[in-house]
PDB file of C-alpha atoms and ligand atoms in Angstrom:
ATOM      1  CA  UNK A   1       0.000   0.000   0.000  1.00 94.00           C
ATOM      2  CA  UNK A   2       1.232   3.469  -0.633  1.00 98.00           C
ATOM      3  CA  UNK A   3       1.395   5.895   1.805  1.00 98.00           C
ATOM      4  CA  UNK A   4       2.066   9.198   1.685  1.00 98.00           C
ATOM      5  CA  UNK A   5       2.588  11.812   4.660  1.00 98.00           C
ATOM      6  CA  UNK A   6       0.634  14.855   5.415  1.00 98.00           C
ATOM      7  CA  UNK A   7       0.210  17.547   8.251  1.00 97.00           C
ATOM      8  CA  UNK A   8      -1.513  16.390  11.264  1.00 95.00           C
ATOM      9  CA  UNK A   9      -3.039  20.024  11.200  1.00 91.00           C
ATOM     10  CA  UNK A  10      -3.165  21.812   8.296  1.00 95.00           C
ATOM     11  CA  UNK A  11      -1.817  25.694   8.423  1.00 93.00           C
ATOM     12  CA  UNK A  12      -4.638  26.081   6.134  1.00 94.00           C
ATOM     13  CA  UNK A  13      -7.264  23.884   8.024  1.00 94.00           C
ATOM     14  CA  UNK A  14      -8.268  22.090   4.575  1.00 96.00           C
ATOM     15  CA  UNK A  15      -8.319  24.476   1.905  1.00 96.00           C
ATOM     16  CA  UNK A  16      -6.129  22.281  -0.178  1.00 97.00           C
ATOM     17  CA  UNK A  17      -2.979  24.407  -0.431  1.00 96.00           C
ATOM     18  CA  UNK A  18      -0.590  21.850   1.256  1.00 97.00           C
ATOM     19  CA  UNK A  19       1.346  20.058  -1.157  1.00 98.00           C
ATOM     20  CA  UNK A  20       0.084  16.851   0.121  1.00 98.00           C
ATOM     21  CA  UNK A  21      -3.141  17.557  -2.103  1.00 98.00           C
ATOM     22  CA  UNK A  22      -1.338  17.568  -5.633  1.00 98.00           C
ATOM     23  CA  UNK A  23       0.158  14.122  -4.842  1.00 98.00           C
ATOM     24  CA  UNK A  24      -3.204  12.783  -3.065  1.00 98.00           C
ATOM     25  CA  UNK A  25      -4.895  14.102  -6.697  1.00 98.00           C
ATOM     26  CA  UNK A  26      -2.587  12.412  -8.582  1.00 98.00           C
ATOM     27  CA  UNK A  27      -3.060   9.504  -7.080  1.00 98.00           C
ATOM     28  CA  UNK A  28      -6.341   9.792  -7.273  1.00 98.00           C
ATOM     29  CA  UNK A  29      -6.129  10.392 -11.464  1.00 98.00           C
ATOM     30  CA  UNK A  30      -3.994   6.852 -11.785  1.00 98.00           C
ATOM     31  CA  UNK A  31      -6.267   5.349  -9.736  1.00 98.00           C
ATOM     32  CA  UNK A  32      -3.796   4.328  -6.792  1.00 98.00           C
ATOM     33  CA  UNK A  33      -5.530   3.694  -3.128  1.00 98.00           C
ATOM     34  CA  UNK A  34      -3.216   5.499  -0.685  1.00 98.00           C
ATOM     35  CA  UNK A  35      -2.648   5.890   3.267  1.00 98.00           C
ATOM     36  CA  UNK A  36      -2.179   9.449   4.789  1.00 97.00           C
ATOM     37  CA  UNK A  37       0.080   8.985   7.792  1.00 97.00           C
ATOM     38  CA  UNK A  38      -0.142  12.432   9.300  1.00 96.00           C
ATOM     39  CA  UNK A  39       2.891  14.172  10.805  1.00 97.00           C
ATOM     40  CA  UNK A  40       3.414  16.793  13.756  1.00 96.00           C
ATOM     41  CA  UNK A  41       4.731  20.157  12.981  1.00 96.00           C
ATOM     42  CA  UNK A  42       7.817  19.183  15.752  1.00 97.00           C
ATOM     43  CA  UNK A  43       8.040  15.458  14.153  1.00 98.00           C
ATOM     44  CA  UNK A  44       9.194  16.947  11.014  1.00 98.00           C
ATOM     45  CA  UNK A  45      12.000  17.860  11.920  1.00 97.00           C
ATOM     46  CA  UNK A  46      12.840  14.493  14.331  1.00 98.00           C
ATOM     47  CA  UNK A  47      15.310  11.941  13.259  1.00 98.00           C
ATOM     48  CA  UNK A  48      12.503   9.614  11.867  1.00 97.00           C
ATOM     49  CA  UNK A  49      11.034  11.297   9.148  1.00 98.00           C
ATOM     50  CA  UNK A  50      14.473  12.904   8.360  1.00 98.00           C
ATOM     51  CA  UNK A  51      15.140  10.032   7.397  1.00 98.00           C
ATOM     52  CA  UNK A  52      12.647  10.345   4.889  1.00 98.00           C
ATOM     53  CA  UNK A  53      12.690  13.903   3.975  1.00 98.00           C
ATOM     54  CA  UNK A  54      16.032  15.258   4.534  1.00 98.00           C
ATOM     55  CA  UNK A  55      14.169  18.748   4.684  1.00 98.00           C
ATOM     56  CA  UNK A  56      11.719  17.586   7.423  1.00 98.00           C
ATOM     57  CA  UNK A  57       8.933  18.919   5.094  1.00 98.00           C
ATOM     58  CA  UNK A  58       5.794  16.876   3.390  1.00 98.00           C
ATOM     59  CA  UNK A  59       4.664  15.538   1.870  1.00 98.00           C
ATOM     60  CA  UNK A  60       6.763  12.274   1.227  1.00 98.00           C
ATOM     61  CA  UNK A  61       5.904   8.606  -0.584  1.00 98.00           C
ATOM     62  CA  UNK A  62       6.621   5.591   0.641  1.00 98.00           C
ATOM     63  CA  UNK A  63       5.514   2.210  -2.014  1.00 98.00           C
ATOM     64  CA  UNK A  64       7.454  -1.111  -0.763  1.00 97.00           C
ATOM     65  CA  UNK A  65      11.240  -0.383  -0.636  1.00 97.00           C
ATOM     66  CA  UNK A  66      10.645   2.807  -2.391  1.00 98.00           C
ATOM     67  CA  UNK A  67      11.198   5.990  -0.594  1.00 98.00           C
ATOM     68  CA  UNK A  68      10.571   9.732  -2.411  1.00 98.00           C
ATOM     69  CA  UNK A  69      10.001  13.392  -0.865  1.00 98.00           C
ATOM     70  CA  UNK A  70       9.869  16.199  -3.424  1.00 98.00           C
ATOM     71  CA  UNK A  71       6.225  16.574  -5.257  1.00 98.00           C
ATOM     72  CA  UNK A  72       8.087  17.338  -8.467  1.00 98.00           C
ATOM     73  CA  UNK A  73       9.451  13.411  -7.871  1.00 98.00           C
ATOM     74  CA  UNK A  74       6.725  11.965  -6.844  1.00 98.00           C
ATOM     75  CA  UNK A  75       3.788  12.928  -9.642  1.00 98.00           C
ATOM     76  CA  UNK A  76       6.722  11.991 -11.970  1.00 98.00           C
ATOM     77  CA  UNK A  77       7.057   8.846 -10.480  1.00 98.00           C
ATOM     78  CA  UNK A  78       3.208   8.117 -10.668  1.00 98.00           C
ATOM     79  CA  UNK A  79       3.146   9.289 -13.586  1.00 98.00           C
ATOM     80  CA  UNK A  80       5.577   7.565 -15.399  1.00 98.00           C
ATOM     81  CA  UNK A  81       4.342   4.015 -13.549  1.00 98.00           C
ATOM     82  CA  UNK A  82       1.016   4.241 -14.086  1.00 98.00           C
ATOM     83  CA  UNK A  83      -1.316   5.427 -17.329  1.00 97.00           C
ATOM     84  CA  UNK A  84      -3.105   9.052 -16.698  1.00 96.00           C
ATOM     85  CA  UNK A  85      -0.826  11.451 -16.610  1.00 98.00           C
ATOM     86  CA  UNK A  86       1.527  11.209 -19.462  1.00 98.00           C
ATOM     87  CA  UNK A  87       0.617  11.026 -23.060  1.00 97.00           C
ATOM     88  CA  UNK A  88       1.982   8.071 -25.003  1.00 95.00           C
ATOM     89  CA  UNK A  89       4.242  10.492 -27.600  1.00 96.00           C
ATOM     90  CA  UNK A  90       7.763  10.529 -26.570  1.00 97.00           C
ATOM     91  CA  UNK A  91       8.143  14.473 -27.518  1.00 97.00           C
ATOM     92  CA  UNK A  92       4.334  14.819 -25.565  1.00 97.00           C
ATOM     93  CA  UNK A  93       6.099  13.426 -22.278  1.00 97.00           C
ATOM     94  CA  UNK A  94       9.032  15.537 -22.304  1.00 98.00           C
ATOM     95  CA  UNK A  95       6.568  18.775 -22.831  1.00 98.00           C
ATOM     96  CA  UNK A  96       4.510  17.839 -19.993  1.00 98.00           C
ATOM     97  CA  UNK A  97       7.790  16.971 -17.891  1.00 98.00           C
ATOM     98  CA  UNK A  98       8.676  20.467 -18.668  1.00 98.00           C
ATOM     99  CA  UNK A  99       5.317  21.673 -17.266  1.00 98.00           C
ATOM    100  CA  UNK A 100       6.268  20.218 -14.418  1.00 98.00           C
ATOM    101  CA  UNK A 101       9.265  22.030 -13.809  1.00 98.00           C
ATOM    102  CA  UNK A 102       8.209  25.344 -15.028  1.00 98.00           C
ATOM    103  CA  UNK A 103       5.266  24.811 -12.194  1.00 98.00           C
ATOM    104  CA  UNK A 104       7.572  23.960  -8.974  1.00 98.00           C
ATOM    105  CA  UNK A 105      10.712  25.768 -10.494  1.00 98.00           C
ATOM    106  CA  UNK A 106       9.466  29.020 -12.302  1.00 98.00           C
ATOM    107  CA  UNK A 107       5.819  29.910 -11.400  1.00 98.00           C
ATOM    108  CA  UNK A 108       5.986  28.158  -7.455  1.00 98.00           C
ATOM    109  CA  UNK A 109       8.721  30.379  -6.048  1.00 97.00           C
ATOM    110  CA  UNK A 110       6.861  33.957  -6.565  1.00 97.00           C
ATOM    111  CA  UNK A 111       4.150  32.662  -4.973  1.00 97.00           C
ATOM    112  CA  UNK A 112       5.794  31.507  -1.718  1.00 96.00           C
ATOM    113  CA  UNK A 113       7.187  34.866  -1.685  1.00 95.00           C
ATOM    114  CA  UNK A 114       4.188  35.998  -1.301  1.00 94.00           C
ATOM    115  CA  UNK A 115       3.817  33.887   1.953  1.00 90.00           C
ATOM    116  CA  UNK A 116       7.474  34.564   3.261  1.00 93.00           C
ATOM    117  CA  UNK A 117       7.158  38.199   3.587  1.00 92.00           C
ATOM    118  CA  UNK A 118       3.604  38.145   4.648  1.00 89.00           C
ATOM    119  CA  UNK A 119       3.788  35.552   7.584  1.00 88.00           C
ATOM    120  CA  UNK A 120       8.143  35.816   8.212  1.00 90.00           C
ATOM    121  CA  UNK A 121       9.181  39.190   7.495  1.00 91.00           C
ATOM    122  CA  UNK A 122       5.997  40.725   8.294  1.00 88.00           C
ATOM    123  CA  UNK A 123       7.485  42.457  10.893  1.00 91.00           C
ATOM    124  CA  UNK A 124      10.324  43.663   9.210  1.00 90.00           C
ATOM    125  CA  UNK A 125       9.737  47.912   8.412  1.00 90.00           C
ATOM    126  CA  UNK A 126      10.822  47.155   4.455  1.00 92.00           C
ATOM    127  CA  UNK A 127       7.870  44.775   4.442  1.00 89.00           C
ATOM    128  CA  UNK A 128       5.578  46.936   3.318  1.00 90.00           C
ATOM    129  CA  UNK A 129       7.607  48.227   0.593  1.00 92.00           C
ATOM    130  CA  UNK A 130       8.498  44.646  -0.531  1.00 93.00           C
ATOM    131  CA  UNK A 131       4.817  43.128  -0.971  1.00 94.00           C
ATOM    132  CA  UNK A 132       4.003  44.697  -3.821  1.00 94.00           C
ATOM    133  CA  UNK A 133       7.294  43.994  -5.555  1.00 96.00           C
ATOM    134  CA  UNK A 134       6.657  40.528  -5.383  1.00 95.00           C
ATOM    135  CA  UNK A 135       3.228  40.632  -6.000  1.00 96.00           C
ATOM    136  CA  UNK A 136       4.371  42.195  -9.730  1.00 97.00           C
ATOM    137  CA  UNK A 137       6.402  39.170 -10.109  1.00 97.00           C
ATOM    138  CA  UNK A 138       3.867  36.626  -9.191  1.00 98.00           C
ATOM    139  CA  UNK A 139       1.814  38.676 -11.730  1.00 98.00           C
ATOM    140  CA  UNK A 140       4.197  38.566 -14.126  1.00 98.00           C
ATOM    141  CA  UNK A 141       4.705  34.856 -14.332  1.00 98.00           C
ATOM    142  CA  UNK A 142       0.990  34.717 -14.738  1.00 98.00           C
ATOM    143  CA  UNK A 143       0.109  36.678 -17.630  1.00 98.00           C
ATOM    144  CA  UNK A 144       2.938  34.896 -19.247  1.00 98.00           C
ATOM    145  CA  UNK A 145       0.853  31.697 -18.569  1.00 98.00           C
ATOM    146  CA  UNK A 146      -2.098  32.853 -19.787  1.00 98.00           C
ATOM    147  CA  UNK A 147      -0.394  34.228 -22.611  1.00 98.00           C
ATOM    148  CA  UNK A 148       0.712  30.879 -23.497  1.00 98.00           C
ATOM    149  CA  UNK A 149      -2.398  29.085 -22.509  1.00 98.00           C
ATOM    150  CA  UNK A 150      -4.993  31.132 -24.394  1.00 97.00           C
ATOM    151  CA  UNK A 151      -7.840  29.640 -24.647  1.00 96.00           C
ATOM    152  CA  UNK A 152      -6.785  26.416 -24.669  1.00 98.00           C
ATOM    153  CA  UNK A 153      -7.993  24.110 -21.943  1.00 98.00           C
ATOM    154  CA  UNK A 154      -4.595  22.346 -21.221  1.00 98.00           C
ATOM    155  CA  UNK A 155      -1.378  23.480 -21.094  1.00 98.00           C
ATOM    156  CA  UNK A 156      -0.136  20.592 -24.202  1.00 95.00           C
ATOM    157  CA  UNK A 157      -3.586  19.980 -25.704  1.00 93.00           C
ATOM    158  CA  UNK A 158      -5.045  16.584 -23.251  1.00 96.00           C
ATOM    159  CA  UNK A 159      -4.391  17.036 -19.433  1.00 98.00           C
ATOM    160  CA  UNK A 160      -1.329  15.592 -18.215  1.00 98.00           C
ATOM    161  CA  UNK A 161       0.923  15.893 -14.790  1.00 98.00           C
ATOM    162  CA  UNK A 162       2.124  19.523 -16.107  1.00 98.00           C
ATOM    163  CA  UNK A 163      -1.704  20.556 -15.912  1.00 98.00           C
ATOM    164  CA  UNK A 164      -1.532  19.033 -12.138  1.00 98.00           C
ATOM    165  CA  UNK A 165       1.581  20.361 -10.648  1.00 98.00           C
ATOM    166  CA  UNK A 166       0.674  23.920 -12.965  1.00 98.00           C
ATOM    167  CA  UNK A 167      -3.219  24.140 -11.492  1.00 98.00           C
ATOM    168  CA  UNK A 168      -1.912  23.169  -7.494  1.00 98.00           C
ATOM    169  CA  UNK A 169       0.773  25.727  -7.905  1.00 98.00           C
ATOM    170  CA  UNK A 170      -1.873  28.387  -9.426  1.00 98.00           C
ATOM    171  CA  UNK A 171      -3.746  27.608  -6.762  1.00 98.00           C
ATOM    172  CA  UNK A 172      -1.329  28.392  -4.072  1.00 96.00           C
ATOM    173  CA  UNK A 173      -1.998  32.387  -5.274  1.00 96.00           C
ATOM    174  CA  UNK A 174      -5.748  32.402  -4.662  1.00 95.00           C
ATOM    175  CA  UNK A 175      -5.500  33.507  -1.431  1.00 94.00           C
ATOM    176  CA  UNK A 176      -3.189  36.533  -2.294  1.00 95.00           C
ATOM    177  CA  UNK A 177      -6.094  37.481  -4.789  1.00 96.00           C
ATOM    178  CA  UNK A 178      -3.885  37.945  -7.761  1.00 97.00           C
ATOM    179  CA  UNK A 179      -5.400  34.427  -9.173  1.00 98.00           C
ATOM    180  CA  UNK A 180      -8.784  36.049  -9.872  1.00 97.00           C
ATOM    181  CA  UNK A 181      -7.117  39.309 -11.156  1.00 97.00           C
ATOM    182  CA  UNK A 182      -6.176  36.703 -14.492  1.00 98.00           C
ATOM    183  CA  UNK A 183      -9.423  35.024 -15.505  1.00 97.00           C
ATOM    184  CA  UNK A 184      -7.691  33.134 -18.233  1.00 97.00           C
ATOM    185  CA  UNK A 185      -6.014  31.094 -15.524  1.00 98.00           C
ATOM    186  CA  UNK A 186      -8.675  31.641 -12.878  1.00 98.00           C
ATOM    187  CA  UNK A 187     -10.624  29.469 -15.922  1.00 98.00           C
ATOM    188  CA  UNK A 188      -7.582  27.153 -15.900  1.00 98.00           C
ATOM    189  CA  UNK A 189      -8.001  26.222 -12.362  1.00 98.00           C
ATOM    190  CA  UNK A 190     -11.714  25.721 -11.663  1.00 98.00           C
ATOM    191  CA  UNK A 191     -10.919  23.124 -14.342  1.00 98.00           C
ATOM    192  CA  UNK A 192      -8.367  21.164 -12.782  1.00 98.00           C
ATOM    193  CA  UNK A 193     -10.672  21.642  -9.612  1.00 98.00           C
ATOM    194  CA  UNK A 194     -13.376  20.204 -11.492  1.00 98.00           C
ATOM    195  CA  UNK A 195     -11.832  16.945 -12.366  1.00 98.00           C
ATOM    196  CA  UNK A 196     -13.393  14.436 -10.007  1.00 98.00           C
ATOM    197  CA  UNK A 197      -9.888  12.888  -9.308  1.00 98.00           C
ATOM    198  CA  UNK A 198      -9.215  16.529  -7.586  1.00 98.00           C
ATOM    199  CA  UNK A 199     -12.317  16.808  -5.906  1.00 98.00           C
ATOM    200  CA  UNK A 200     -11.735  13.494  -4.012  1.00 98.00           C
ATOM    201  CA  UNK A 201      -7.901  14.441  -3.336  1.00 98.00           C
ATOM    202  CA  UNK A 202      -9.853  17.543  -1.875  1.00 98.00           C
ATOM    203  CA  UNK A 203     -12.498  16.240   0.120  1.00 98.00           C
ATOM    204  CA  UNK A 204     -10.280  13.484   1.640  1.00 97.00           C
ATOM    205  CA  UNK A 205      -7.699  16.432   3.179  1.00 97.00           C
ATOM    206  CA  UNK A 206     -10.336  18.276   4.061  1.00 97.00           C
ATOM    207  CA  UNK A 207     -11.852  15.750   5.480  1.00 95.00           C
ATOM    208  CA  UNK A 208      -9.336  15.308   7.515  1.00 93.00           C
ATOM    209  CA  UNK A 209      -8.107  18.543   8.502  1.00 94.00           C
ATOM    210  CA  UNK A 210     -11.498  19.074  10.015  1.00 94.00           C
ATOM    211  CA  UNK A 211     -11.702  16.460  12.068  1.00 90.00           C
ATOM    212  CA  UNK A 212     -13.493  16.934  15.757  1.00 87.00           C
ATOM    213  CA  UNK A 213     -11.628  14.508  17.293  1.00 72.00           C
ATOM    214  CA  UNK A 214      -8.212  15.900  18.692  1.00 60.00           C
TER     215      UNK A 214
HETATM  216  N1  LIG B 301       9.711  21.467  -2.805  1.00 82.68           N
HETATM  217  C1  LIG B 301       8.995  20.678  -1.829  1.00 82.68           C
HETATM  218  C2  LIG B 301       8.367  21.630  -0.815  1.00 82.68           C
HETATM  219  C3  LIG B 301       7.770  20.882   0.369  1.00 82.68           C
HETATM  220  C4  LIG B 301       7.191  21.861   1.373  1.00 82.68           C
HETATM  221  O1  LIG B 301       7.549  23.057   1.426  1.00 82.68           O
HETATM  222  N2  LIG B 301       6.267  21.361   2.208  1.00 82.68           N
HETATM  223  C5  LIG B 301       5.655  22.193   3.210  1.00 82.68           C
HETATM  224  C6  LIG B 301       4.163  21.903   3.290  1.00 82.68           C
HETATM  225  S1  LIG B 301       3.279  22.290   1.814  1.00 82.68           S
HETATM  226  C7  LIG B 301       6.234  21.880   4.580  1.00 82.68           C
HETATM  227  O2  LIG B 301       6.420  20.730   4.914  1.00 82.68           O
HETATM  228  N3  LIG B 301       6.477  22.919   5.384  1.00 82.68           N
HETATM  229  C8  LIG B 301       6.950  22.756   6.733  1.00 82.68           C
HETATM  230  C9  LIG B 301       8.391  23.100   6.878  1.00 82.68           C
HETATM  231  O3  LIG B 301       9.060  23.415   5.871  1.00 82.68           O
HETATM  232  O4  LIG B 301       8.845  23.057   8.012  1.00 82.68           O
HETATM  233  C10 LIG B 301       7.949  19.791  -2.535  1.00 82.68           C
HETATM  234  O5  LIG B 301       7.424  20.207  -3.583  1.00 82.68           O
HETATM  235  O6  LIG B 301       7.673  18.685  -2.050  1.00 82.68           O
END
């Protein structure tokens, strides 16, 4: 059985944003059963699942002797072991591979500095000045996407793991607003969330994450 881990609480309390949710939906579009083994914000960082993510971070993947942290890893993995997620044309693959690391390399790391200087540096007095720098760049990046997307509905024609990493990451910005300020990939996004192999990857985290018992 695969199992993958999670946070035992949320930061977000279940809207989806934790990375565990793009691996949980890919999973769910190859049609692999999972187990969530949830993991404390101090047991992270404890020897044990060090040994697992050197970063103390989730989510990570565990599958018989196989052991993988890194999203970017993972999906690929899935997606190169299982049929859903990659199309069967060699030159197809290596676009949608390339979606992949355009999402967690180019687009992602705007985006968390949206995050970093809102919840780490908040405090700091160039703070203030600094938001609205990055918020530029996170805009940036997306009207470049939409650019390239048009009105296509995928990024390479059918859906593949590009689409997946691309829509989680896109995601990621709702809260910041700057998602809805770009309809083109506002569009993009309901669709991914529309697939039912991301609604189930949604409702089982939130499902979770707002759980009464402690
Ligand atoms: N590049 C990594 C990032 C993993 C990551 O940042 N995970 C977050 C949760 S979404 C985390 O564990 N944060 C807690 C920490 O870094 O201490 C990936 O894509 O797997």
């Amino acid at each position: 059985m695969i199992t993958i881990t999670a946070f035992d609480r949320s930061p977000d309390g279940g809207k989806g944003l934790a990375r565990d949710t793009r691996v949980r939906w890919a999973l769910e579009e190859v049609g692999q059963p999972y187990e969530v083994r949830p993991v404390s914000f101090h047991a992270l960082k404890e020897p044990a699942h060090l040994r697992l993510h050197p970063f103390g971070q989730i989510p990570t993947f565990e599958d018989g002797d196989l052991a993988l942290f890194e999203t970017g890893a993972i999906i690929l993995h899935l997606a190169q072991r299982y049929p859903g997620l990659l199309p069967a044309d060699a030159n197809a693959r290596a676009r949608a591979v390339a979606w992949m690391f355009a999402a967690v390399n180019t687009v992602e790391p705007p985006i968390l500095d949206i995050v970093t200087v809102k919840l780490v540096e908040g405090d700091k007095p160039w703070a203030k000045d600094r938001m609205p720098l990055v918020r530029e760049r996170v805009t940036a990046r997306f009207r470049q996407l939409a650019a390239y997307l048009g009105d296509a509905e995928w990024l390479e024609g059918e859906f593949t793991a590009g689409d997946l990493m691309m829509v989680h990451v896109v995601l990621r910005a709702r809260p910041s607003g700057i998602l809805d300020e770009i309809p083109v990939l506002a569009a993009y996004a309901a669709r991914g969330e529309a697939r039912p192999a991301y609604q189930r990857a949604f409702a089982a985290q939130l499902a979770y994450n707002t759980r009464t018992e402690p």
